[in-house]
PDB file of C-alpha atoms in Angstrom:
ATOM      1  CA  UNK R 298      60.453 242.218  44.961  1.00 56.00           C
ATOM      2  CA  UNK R 299      62.738 240.188  47.562  1.00 71.00           C
ATOM      3  CA  UNK R 300      66.171 241.293  48.138  1.00 88.00           C
ATOM      4  CA  UNK R 301      68.193 238.896  46.516  1.00 92.00           C
ATOM      5  CA  UNK R 302      71.785 237.715  47.914  1.00 93.00           C
ATOM      6  CA  UNK R 303      74.637 235.831  46.615  1.00 94.00           C
ATOM      7  CA  UNK R 304      76.963 234.126  48.843  1.00 95.00           C
ATOM      8  CA  UNK R 305      80.602 234.175  48.180  1.00 93.00           C
ATOM      9  CA  UNK R 306      81.532 231.737  51.306  1.00 94.00           C
ATOM     10  CA  UNK R 307      82.224 231.238  54.727  1.00 96.00           C
ATOM     11  CA  UNK R 308      85.357 232.638  56.189  1.00 95.00           C
ATOM     12  CA  UNK R 309      87.100 232.442  59.659  1.00 95.00           C
ATOM     13  CA  UNK R 310      88.667 235.663  60.382  1.00 90.00           C
ATOM     14  CA  UNK R 311      91.886 236.552  62.702  1.00 79.00           C
ATOM     15  CA  UNK R 312      89.407 237.619  65.130  1.00 82.00           C
ATOM     16  CA  UNK R 313      85.932 236.925  65.843  1.00 84.00           C
ATOM     17  CA  UNK R 314      83.958 234.106  64.870  1.00 91.00           C
ATOM     18  CA  UNK R 315      83.054 232.626  61.522  1.00 96.00           C
ATOM     19  CA  UNK R 316      81.185 234.719  58.987  1.00 96.00           C
ATOM     20  CA  UNK R 317      79.180 234.454  55.699  1.00 96.00           C
ATOM     21  CA  UNK R 318      80.359 236.733  53.095  1.00 95.00           C
ATOM     22  CA  UNK R 319      78.286 238.026  50.356  1.00 95.00           C
ATOM     23  CA  UNK R 320      78.729 239.772  47.082  1.00 91.00           C
ATOM     24  CA  UNK R 321      79.384 243.603  47.338  1.00 87.00           C
ATOM     25  CA  UNK R 322      81.187 242.990  50.769  1.00 89.00           C
ATOM     26  CA  UNK R 323      78.418 242.367  53.225  1.00 92.00           C
ATOM     27  CA  UNK R 324      78.864 240.039  56.175  1.00 94.00           C
ATOM     28  CA  UNK R 325      76.788 238.005  58.423  1.00 95.00           C
ATOM     29  CA  UNK R 326      78.090 236.911  61.851  1.00 96.00           C
ATOM     30  CA  UNK R 327      77.271 233.362  62.725  1.00 96.00           C
ATOM     31  CA  UNK R 328      76.893 233.328  66.467  1.00 95.00           C
ATOM     32  CA  UNK R 329      75.307 229.805  68.124  1.00 93.00           C
ATOM     33  CA  UNK R 330      71.734 230.546  68.298  1.00 93.00           C
ATOM     34  CA  UNK R 331      71.120 232.118  65.293  1.00 94.00           C
ATOM     35  CA  UNK R 332      68.353 231.969  62.947  1.00 93.00           C
ATOM     36  CA  UNK R 333      69.533 230.778  59.539  1.00 95.00           C
ATOM     37  CA  UNK R 334      66.849 230.905  56.954  1.00 94.00           C
ATOM     38  CA  UNK R 335      67.051 231.046  52.784  1.00 95.00           C
ATOM     39  CA  UNK R 336      65.651 230.002  49.832  1.00 95.00           C
ATOM     40  CA  UNK R 337      66.400 229.532  46.305  1.00 96.00           C
ATOM     41  CA  UNK R 338      63.742 231.126  44.396  1.00 95.00           C
ATOM     42  CA  UNK R 339      61.610 229.191  41.676  1.00 94.00           C
ATOM     43  CA  UNK R 340      63.310 229.152  38.417  1.00 94.00           C
ATOM     44  CA  UNK R 341      66.591 229.911  39.907  1.00 95.00           C
ATOM     45  CA  UNK R 342      70.168 228.729  38.266  1.00 96.00           C
ATOM     46  CA  UNK R 343      73.383 228.134  39.586  1.00 96.00           C
ATOM     47  CA  UNK R 344      75.916 230.339  37.976  1.00 96.00           C
ATOM     48  CA  UNK R 345      79.760 229.708  37.684  1.00 96.00           C
ATOM     49  CA  UNK R 346      81.641 232.226  39.973  1.00 94.00           C
ATOM     50  CA  UNK R 347      84.282 232.803  37.747  1.00 94.00           C
ATOM     51  CA  UNK R 348      88.044 232.612  38.499  1.00 91.00           C
ATOM     52  CA  UNK R 349      90.648 234.805  40.720  1.00 86.00           C
ATOM     53  CA  UNK R 350      87.843 237.940  40.877  1.00 84.00           C
ATOM     54  CA  UNK R 351      86.913 237.732  37.314  1.00 90.00           C
ATOM     55  CA  UNK R 352      83.730 236.765  35.938  1.00 92.00           C
ATOM     56  CA  UNK R 353      83.088 233.648  33.940  1.00 93.00           C
ATOM     57  CA  UNK R 354      83.472 234.483  30.636  1.00 93.00           C
ATOM     58  CA  UNK R 355      80.680 232.138  29.212  1.00 94.00           C
ATOM     59  CA  UNK R 356      78.309 232.789  32.242  1.00 94.00           C
ATOM     60  CA  UNK R 357      78.351 228.784  32.323  1.00 96.00           C
ATOM     61  CA  UNK R 358      75.522 227.098  34.560  1.00 96.00           C
ATOM     62  CA  UNK R 359      77.269 224.612  37.144  1.00 96.00           C
ATOM     63  CA  UNK R 360      75.700 221.477  39.162  1.00 95.00           C
ATOM     64  CA  UNK R 361      73.994 222.065  42.344  1.00 95.00           C
ATOM     65  CA  UNK R 362      76.235 219.217  43.902  1.00 95.00           C
ATOM     66  CA  UNK R 363      79.294 221.017  42.884  1.00 93.00           C
ATOM     67  CA  UNK R 364      81.304 222.455  46.012  1.00 93.00           C
ATOM     68  CA  UNK R 365      83.725 224.368  43.975  1.00 90.00           C
ATOM     69  CA  UNK R 366      80.673 226.226  41.756  1.00 94.00           C
ATOM     70  CA  UNK R 367      83.000 226.659  38.878  1.00 95.00           C
ATOM     71  CA  UNK R 368      82.737 225.514  35.172  1.00 94.00           C
ATOM     72  CA  UNK R 369      85.838 223.561  34.063  1.00 94.00           C
ATOM     73  CA  UNK R 370      87.592 226.288  32.439  1.00 94.00           C
ATOM     74  CA  UNK R 371      87.282 228.666  35.607  1.00 94.00           C
ATOM     75  CA  UNK R 372      88.380 225.610  38.065  1.00 93.00           C
ATOM     76  CA  UNK R 373      91.505 225.153  35.871  1.00 92.00           C
ATOM     77  CA  UNK R 374      92.511 228.734  35.905  1.00 90.00           C
ATOM     78  CA  UNK R 375      91.649 229.016  39.476  1.00 86.00           C
ATOM     79  CA  UNK R 376      93.801 226.314  40.451  1.00 83.00           C
ATOM     80  CA  UNK R 377      96.790 227.470  37.897  1.00 76.00           C
ATOM     81  CA  UNK R 378      98.308 229.646  40.663  1.00 64.00           C
ATOM     82  CA  UNK R 379      97.418 227.522  43.880  1.00 65.00           C
ATOM     83  CA  UNK R 380      99.986 226.277  46.289  1.00 60.00           C
ATOM     84  CA  UNK R 381      97.915 223.024  46.215  1.00 56.00           C
ATOM     85  CA  UNK R 382      98.908 222.813  42.336  1.00 50.00           C
ATOM     86  CA  UNK R 383     102.498 223.151  43.092  1.00 53.00           C
ATOM     87  CA  UNK R 384     102.904 226.127  40.634  1.00 52.00           C
ATOM     88  CA  UNK R 385     104.462 228.353  43.173  1.00 61.00           C
ATOM     89  CA  UNK R 386     107.830 226.910  43.977  1.00 62.00           C
ATOM     90  CA  UNK R 387     109.284 230.576  44.022  1.00 69.00           C
ATOM     91  CA  UNK R 388     107.188 231.736  46.841  1.00 78.00           C
ATOM     92  CA  UNK R 389     109.406 233.652  49.065  1.00 84.00           C
ATOM     93  CA  UNK R 390     106.876 233.274  51.970  1.00 92.00           C
ATOM     94  CA  UNK R 391     107.607 230.963  54.968  1.00 95.00           C
ATOM     95  CA  UNK R 392     105.225 228.136  55.376  1.00 96.00           C
ATOM     96  CA  UNK R 393     104.552 226.033  58.123  1.00 97.00           C
ATOM     97  CA  UNK R 394     103.657 222.104  58.219  1.00 98.00           C
ATOM     98  CA  UNK R 395     100.874 221.284  60.368  1.00 98.00           C
ATOM     99  CA  UNK R 396      99.227 217.488  61.984  1.00 98.00           C
ATOM    100  CA  UNK R 397      95.374 218.043  61.891  1.00 98.00           C
ATOM    101  CA  UNK R 398      92.914 215.592  63.632  1.00 98.00           C
ATOM    102  CA  UNK R 399      89.445 215.157  62.411  1.00 97.00           C
ATOM    103  CA  UNK R 400      88.207 212.252  64.585  1.00 95.00           C
ATOM    104  CA  UNK R 401      89.731 208.735  65.774  1.00 95.00           C
ATOM    105  CA  UNK R 402      92.201 207.530  63.294  1.00 94.00           C
ATOM    106  CA  UNK R 403      91.685 210.761  60.801  1.00 96.00           C
ATOM    107  CA  UNK R 404      95.176 212.527  61.062  1.00 97.00           C
ATOM    108  CA  UNK R 405      96.332 214.356  58.107  1.00 97.00           C
ATOM    109  CA  UNK R 406      99.670 216.429  57.191  1.00 97.00           C
ATOM    110  CA  UNK R 407      99.309 219.800  55.318  1.00 97.00           C
ATOM    111  CA  UNK R 408     101.022 223.007  55.117  1.00 96.00           C
ATOM    112  CA  UNK R 409      99.915 226.690  55.439  1.00 95.00           C
ATOM    113  CA  UNK R 410     101.545 230.080  54.877  1.00 94.00           C
ATOM    114  CA  UNK R 411     102.743 231.382  58.072  1.00 95.00           C
ATOM    115  CA  UNK R 412     101.071 234.724  57.707  1.00 94.00           C
ATOM    116  CA  UNK R 413      97.415 232.905  57.703  1.00 93.00           C
ATOM    117  CA  UNK R 414      98.049 231.675  61.247  1.00 93.00           C
ATOM    118  CA  UNK R 415      95.331 228.895  62.056  1.00 94.00           C
ATOM    119  CA  UNK R 416      92.926 230.085  59.531  1.00 94.00           C
ATOM    120  CA  UNK R 417      93.374 227.182  57.543  1.00 94.00           C
ATOM    121  CA  UNK R 418      92.780 224.708  59.987  1.00 97.00           C
ATOM    122  CA  UNK R 419      89.508 226.277  60.953  1.00 96.00           C
ATOM    123  CA  UNK R 420      88.440 226.408  57.073  1.00 95.00           C
ATOM    124  CA  UNK R 421      89.195 222.424  57.070  1.00 96.00           C
ATOM    125  CA  UNK R 422      87.117 221.798  60.227  1.00 96.00           C
ATOM    126  CA  UNK R 423      90.074 220.349  62.281  1.00 97.00           C
ATOM    127  CA  UNK R 424      89.277 219.362  65.761  1.00 97.00           C
ATOM    128  CA  UNK R 425      92.603 219.800  66.877  1.00 98.00           C
ATOM    129  CA  UNK R 426      95.921 220.614  65.307  1.00 98.00           C
ATOM    130  CA  UNK R 427      99.611 221.203  66.063  1.00 98.00           C
ATOM    131  CA  UNK R 428     102.154 222.684  64.105  1.00 98.00           C
ATOM    132  CA  UNK R 429     105.215 220.481  62.942  1.00 98.00           C
ATOM    133  CA  UNK R 430     108.013 222.852  61.404  1.00 97.00           C
ATOM    134  CA  UNK R 431     108.636 226.108  59.629  1.00 97.00           C
ATOM    135  CA  UNK R 432     110.590 226.827  56.638  1.00 96.00           C
ATOM    136  CA  UNK R 433     110.566 227.805  52.721  1.00 95.00           C
ATOM    137  CA  UNK R 434     107.843 226.249  50.586  1.00 94.00           C
ATOM    138  CA  UNK R 435     109.663 223.673  48.899  1.00 94.00           C
ATOM    139  CA  UNK R 436     111.088 222.338  52.236  1.00 95.00           C
ATOM    140  CA  UNK R 437     107.625 222.368  53.604  1.00 96.00           C
ATOM    141  CA  UNK R 438     106.498 220.457  50.739  1.00 95.00           C
ATOM    142  CA  UNK R 439     109.245 218.052  50.868  1.00 95.00           C
ATOM    143  CA  UNK R 440     108.552 217.229  54.496  1.00 96.00           C
ATOM    144  CA  UNK R 441     104.705 216.627  53.769  1.00 96.00           C
ATOM    145  CA  UNK R 442     105.978 213.906  51.299  1.00 96.00           C
ATOM    146  CA  UNK R 443     108.439 212.521  53.836  1.00 96.00           C
ATOM    147  CA  UNK R 444     105.445 212.145  56.085  1.00 97.00           C
ATOM    148  CA  UNK R 445     103.418 210.367  53.385  1.00 96.00           C
ATOM    149  CA  UNK R 446     105.924 208.121  52.532  1.00 96.00           C
ATOM    150  CA  UNK R 447     107.555 207.058  55.830  1.00 96.00           C
ATOM    151  CA  UNK R 448     104.445 207.326  58.134  1.00 96.00           C
ATOM    152  CA  UNK R 449     101.742 206.804  55.628  1.00 96.00           C
ATOM    153  CA  UNK R 450      99.805 209.907  56.815  1.00 96.00           C
ATOM    154  CA  UNK R 451      97.430 211.390  54.160  1.00 96.00           C
ATOM    155  CA  UNK R 452      97.049 214.908  53.219  1.00 94.00           C
ATOM    156  CA  UNK R 453      93.647 214.829  52.285  1.00 94.00           C
ATOM    157  CA  UNK R 454      90.318 213.471  54.186  1.00 94.00           C
ATOM    158  CA  UNK R 455      87.143 213.900  52.834  1.00 93.00           C
ATOM    159  CA  UNK R 456      84.337 216.008  54.155  1.00 92.00           C
ATOM    160  CA  UNK R 457      81.951 213.247  54.391  1.00 90.00           C
ATOM    161  CA  UNK R 458      84.308 211.218  56.727  1.00 92.00           C
ATOM    162  CA  UNK R 459      84.729 214.330  58.964  1.00 93.00           C
ATOM    163  CA  UNK R 460      81.290 215.006  59.377  1.00 91.00           C
ATOM    164  CA  UNK R 461      80.481 211.340  59.893  1.00 89.00           C
ATOM    165  CA  UNK R 462      82.540 211.056  63.382  1.00 90.00           C
ATOM    166  CA  UNK R 463      81.660 214.933  64.649  1.00 90.00           C
ATOM    167  CA  UNK R 464      78.855 213.769  66.849  1.00 84.00           C
ATOM    168  CA  UNK R 465      81.104 211.133  68.411  1.00 86.00           C
ATOM    169  CA  UNK R 466      84.366 212.724  69.331  1.00 93.00           C
ATOM    170  CA  UNK R 467      86.340 211.888  72.652  1.00 94.00           C
ATOM    171  CA  UNK R 468      84.844 213.965  75.599  1.00 91.00           C
ATOM    172  CA  UNK R 469      88.187 215.489  76.696  1.00 95.00           C
ATOM    173  CA  UNK R 470      90.810 217.773  74.925  1.00 96.00           C
ATOM    174  CA  UNK R 471      93.266 215.525  76.337  1.00 97.00           C
ATOM    175  CA  UNK R 472      91.803 212.251  74.547  1.00 97.00           C
ATOM    176  CA  UNK R 473      91.572 214.429  71.255  1.00 97.00           C
ATOM    177  CA  UNK R 474      94.764 215.416  71.203  1.00 98.00           C
ATOM    178  CA  UNK R 475      96.485 212.061  71.656  1.00 98.00           C
ATOM    179  CA  UNK R 476      96.950 210.896  68.117  1.00 97.00           C
ATOM    180  CA  UNK R 477      98.481 214.393  67.375  1.00 98.00           C
ATOM    181  CA  UNK R 478     100.966 213.905  69.750  1.00 98.00           C
ATOM    182  CA  UNK R 479     102.004 210.545  68.919  1.00 98.00           C
ATOM    183  CA  UNK R 480     102.255 211.168  65.334  1.00 98.00           C
ATOM    184  CA  UNK R 481     104.359 214.139  65.844  1.00 98.00           C
ATOM    185  CA  UNK R 482     106.874 212.463  67.943  1.00 98.00           C
ATOM    186  CA  UNK R 483     107.253 209.905  65.311  1.00 97.00           C
ATOM    187  CA  UNK R 484     107.720 212.665  62.614  1.00 97.00           C
ATOM    188  CA  UNK R 485     110.291 214.445  64.593  1.00 96.00           C
ATOM    189  CA  UNK R 486     112.306 211.323  64.728  1.00 96.00           C
ATOM    190  CA  UNK R 487     112.359 210.739  61.033  1.00 96.00           C
ATOM    191  CA  UNK R 488     115.642 210.992  59.444  1.00 93.00           C
ATOM    192  CA  UNK R 489     115.546 213.102  56.098  1.00 92.00           C
ATOM    193  CA  UNK R 490     113.925 216.379  56.924  1.00 94.00           C
ATOM    194  CA  UNK R 491     114.981 219.196  54.825  1.00 95.00           C
ATOM    195  CA  UNK R 492     117.679 221.151  56.599  1.00 94.00           C
ATOM    196  CA  UNK R 493     115.922 224.407  55.951  1.00 95.00           C
ATOM    197  CA  UNK R 494     112.774 223.547  58.101  1.00 96.00           C
ATOM    198  CA  UNK R 495     112.831 224.110  61.666  1.00 95.00           C
ATOM    199  CA  UNK R 496     110.948 221.627  63.601  1.00 95.00           C
ATOM    200  CA  UNK R 497     108.517 223.021  66.242  1.00 97.00           C
ATOM    201  CA  UNK R 498     107.172 221.601  69.526  1.00 97.00           C
ATOM    202  CA  UNK R 499     104.092 219.874  69.903  1.00 98.00           C
ATOM    203  CA  UNK R 500     101.352 222.333  71.053  1.00 98.00           C
ATOM    204  CA  UNK R 501      98.004 220.675  70.572  1.00 98.00           C
ATOM    205  CA  UNK R 502      95.062 223.407  69.969  1.00 98.00           C
ATOM    206  CA  UNK R 503      91.753 222.297  70.374  1.00 97.00           C
ATOM    207  CA  UNK R 504      88.895 223.938  68.139  1.00 97.00           C
ATOM    208  CA  UNK R 505      85.761 222.413  69.938  1.00 96.00           C
ATOM    209  CA  UNK R 506      84.815 225.345  71.488  1.00 94.00           C
ATOM    210  CA  UNK R 507      85.416 227.629  68.544  1.00 94.00           C
ATOM    211  CA  UNK R 508      83.166 225.226  66.337  1.00 96.00           C
ATOM    212  CA  UNK R 509      80.796 224.665  69.207  1.00 93.00           C
ATOM    213  CA  UNK R 510      80.349 220.908  68.280  1.00 91.00           C
ATOM    214  CA  UNK R 511      79.641 218.423  71.108  1.00 80.00           C
ATOM    215  CA  UNK R 512      76.141 219.657  72.369  1.00 75.00           C
ATOM    216  CA  UNK R 513      72.472 219.746  71.149  1.00 75.00           C
ATOM    217  CA  UNK R 514      70.965 216.940  68.988  1.00 81.00           C
ATOM    218  CA  UNK R 515      73.316 215.179  66.657  1.00 83.00           C
ATOM    219  CA  UNK R 516      72.991 215.667  62.733  1.00 88.00           C
ATOM    220  CA  UNK R 517      71.031 212.868  60.981  1.00 88.00           C
ATOM    221  CA  UNK R 518      71.890 214.179  57.333  1.00 92.00           C
ATOM    222  CA  UNK R 519      73.351 216.703  54.981  1.00 95.00           C
ATOM    223  CA  UNK R 520      72.029 218.729  52.337  1.00 96.00           C
ATOM    224  CA  UNK R 521      72.744 217.537  49.389  1.00 96.00           C
ATOM    225  CA  UNK R 522      72.333 220.249  46.790  1.00 97.00           C
ATOM    226  CA  UNK R 523      70.646 223.276  46.685  1.00 97.00           C
ATOM    227  CA  UNK R 524      67.464 223.619  44.547  1.00 97.00           C
ATOM    228  CA  UNK R 525      64.948 225.951  43.096  1.00 96.00           C
ATOM    229  CA  UNK R 526      61.973 226.658  45.208  1.00 94.00           C
ATOM    230  CA  UNK R 527      63.994 224.820  48.240  1.00 94.00           C
ATOM    231  CA  UNK R 528      64.839 226.358  51.467  1.00 94.00           C
ATOM    232  CA  UNK R 529      66.225 225.829  54.760  1.00 95.00           C
ATOM    233  CA  UNK R 530      65.356 227.435  58.143  1.00 94.00           C
ATOM    234  CA  UNK R 531      66.706 226.367  61.742  1.00 93.00           C
ATOM    235  CA  UNK R 532      68.910 227.312  64.541  1.00 93.00           C
ATOM    236  CA  UNK R 533      72.278 227.344  64.268  1.00 95.00           C
ATOM    237  CA  UNK R 534      74.195 224.770  66.498  1.00 95.00           C
ATOM    238  CA  UNK R 535      77.674 224.626  65.351  1.00 95.00           C
ATOM    239  CA  UNK R 536      80.075 225.792  62.712  1.00 97.00           C
ATOM    240  CA  UNK R 537      82.901 223.527  61.626  1.00 96.00           C
ATOM    241  CA  UNK R 538      84.725 224.377  58.284  1.00 96.00           C
ATOM    242  CA  UNK R 539      82.518 225.283  55.977  1.00 96.00           C
ATOM    243  CA  UNK R 540      79.641 223.346  57.601  1.00 97.00           C
ATOM    244  CA  UNK R 541      76.640 224.798  59.486  1.00 97.00           C
ATOM    245  CA  UNK R 542      75.026 222.444  61.873  1.00 95.00           C
ATOM    246  CA  UNK R 543      71.294 223.556  61.918  1.00 95.00           C
ATOM    247  CA  UNK R 544      68.418 222.150  64.207  1.00 93.00           C
ATOM    248  CA  UNK R 545      65.686 221.975  61.763  1.00 89.00           C
ATOM    249  CA  UNK R 546      62.460 220.703  63.845  1.00 77.00           C
ATOM    250  CA  UNK R 547      61.918 217.937  65.879  1.00 73.00           C
ATOM    251  CA  UNK R 548      64.215 215.425  64.217  1.00 74.00           C
ATOM    252  CA  UNK R 549      67.590 216.553  64.879  1.00 83.00           C
ATOM    253  CA  UNK R 550      70.081 218.578  62.961  1.00 91.00           C
ATOM    254  CA  UNK R 551      70.957 218.846  59.138  1.00 94.00           C
ATOM    255  CA  UNK R 552      74.442 219.754  57.937  1.00 95.00           C
ATOM    256  CA  UNK R 553      74.851 222.319  55.227  1.00 97.00           C
ATOM    257  CA  UNK R 554      78.159 222.774  53.512  1.00 97.00           C
ATOM    258  CA  UNK R 555      77.968 226.627  52.541  1.00 97.00           C
ATOM    259  CA  UNK R 556      80.160 225.921  49.573  1.00 97.00           C
ATOM    260  CA  UNK R 557      76.818 224.566  47.966  1.00 97.00           C
ATOM    261  CA  UNK R 558      75.257 228.104  48.561  1.00 97.00           C
ATOM    262  CA  UNK R 559      77.897 230.224  46.075  1.00 96.00           C
ATOM    263  CA  UNK R 560      76.514 230.568  42.440  1.00 95.00           C
ATOM    264  CA  UNK R 561      72.991 230.737  43.556  1.00 96.00           C
ATOM    265  CA  UNK R 562      70.885 234.040  43.909  1.00 95.00           C
ATOM    266  CA  UNK R 563      68.959 233.600  47.703  1.00 96.00           C
ATOM    267  CA  UNK R 564      66.028 235.263  49.237  1.00 95.00           C
ATOM    268  CA  UNK R 565      65.391 235.299  52.905  1.00 91.00           C
ATOM    269  CA  UNK R 566      62.704 232.600  53.996  1.00 85.00           C
ATOM    270  CA  UNK R 567      59.481 233.572  56.012  1.00 73.00           C
ATOM    271  CA  UNK R 568      59.311 233.941  59.604  1.00 66.00           C
ATOM    272  CA  UNK R 569      57.153 231.060  59.770  1.00 59.00           C
ATOM    273  CA  UNK R 570      59.332 228.601  58.097  1.00 66.00           C
ATOM    274  CA  UNK R 571      60.978 225.661  59.766  1.00 76.00           C
ATOM    275  CA  UNK R 572      62.744 222.722  58.483  1.00 89.00           C
ATOM    276  CA  UNK R 573      64.563 221.864  55.213  1.00 92.00           C
ATOM    277  CA  UNK R 574      63.141 221.214  51.721  1.00 93.00           C
ATOM    278  CA  UNK R 575      66.293 220.741  49.933  1.00 95.00           C
ATOM    279  CA  UNK R 576      67.460 217.096  49.162  1.00 95.00           C
ATOM    280  CA  UNK R 577      68.929 215.616  52.365  1.00 95.00           C
ATOM    281  CA  UNK R 578      71.148 212.442  52.260  1.00 93.00           C
ATOM    282  CA  UNK R 579      71.760 210.605  55.442  1.00 90.00           C
ATOM    283  CA  UNK R 580      74.631 211.143  56.976  1.00 83.00           C
ATOM    284  CA  UNK R 581      77.305 208.222  56.625  1.00 74.00           C
ATOM    285  CA  UNK R 582      78.394 206.617  59.847  1.00 63.00           C
ATOM    286  CA  UNK R 583      81.826 205.224  60.421  1.00 56.00           C
ATOM    287  CA  UNK R 584      81.349 201.460  61.550  1.00 49.00           C
ATOM    288  CA  UNK R 585      82.344 200.499  65.058  1.00 48.00           C
ATOM    289  CA  UNK R 586      84.153 197.497  63.434  1.00 42.00           C
ATOM    290  CA  UNK R 587      84.632 195.119  60.726  1.00 34.00           C
ATOM    291  CA  UNK R 588      81.243 194.078  60.736  1.00 32.00           C
TER     292      UNK R 588
END
């Protein structure tokens, strides 16, 4: 009987490159050029991954297209004590406000615990970023709100939009940093900053080399969901945020959001396998202009 693996997510550790983590504590490094090949057995179902380290009480089945892999109740429990839900106002840890750039015209503001370093930016697939300030959680939140209100900077950018521009980014780090530098200058010039938030100078960090993007065939599509009996096998070209860019035959590359892997029982694909038999949708491209 084939060995079964259950993925618990892609991680960006403080040192080394990205890794896939599996139930039981196993890790798989993801160096460029590695062959990634797995399948979902016939008759497989995707189970809820539970919440905050606890198994789902009702062992719910969840949809293949869900990136959270949680039933409604487990999703509520998991979010109940998160910074994103504003339920940790008394968190004593220092937080940092950042500006993250994903492509032309796509800059967002966000916050992360200082102890996490740049991990949050790598997890989101930020092509480059700069810190904006450091302070208590609520001061960081107020600064985030200030930028949204005064400069109309979003705090979320959909992954579909990030993927759509990844194959056509500006060639140089200086070009990629330009929008972050401009927004940083406008942000620090605003009045109304919380007194407890310490501004930080603009020092743009570029992740193109960390991700491995910019080389190899462009992606033509993205895996829409995993399905029983389907599989994927190809050479790993790049890893950006939770996404694996895989060369699958002569057509080009597909993008696999590893969050779609959680909740499934997976098996290794055969050594002769090459390609993708999971449903793939065409990668949406951003229009060059109004028409």
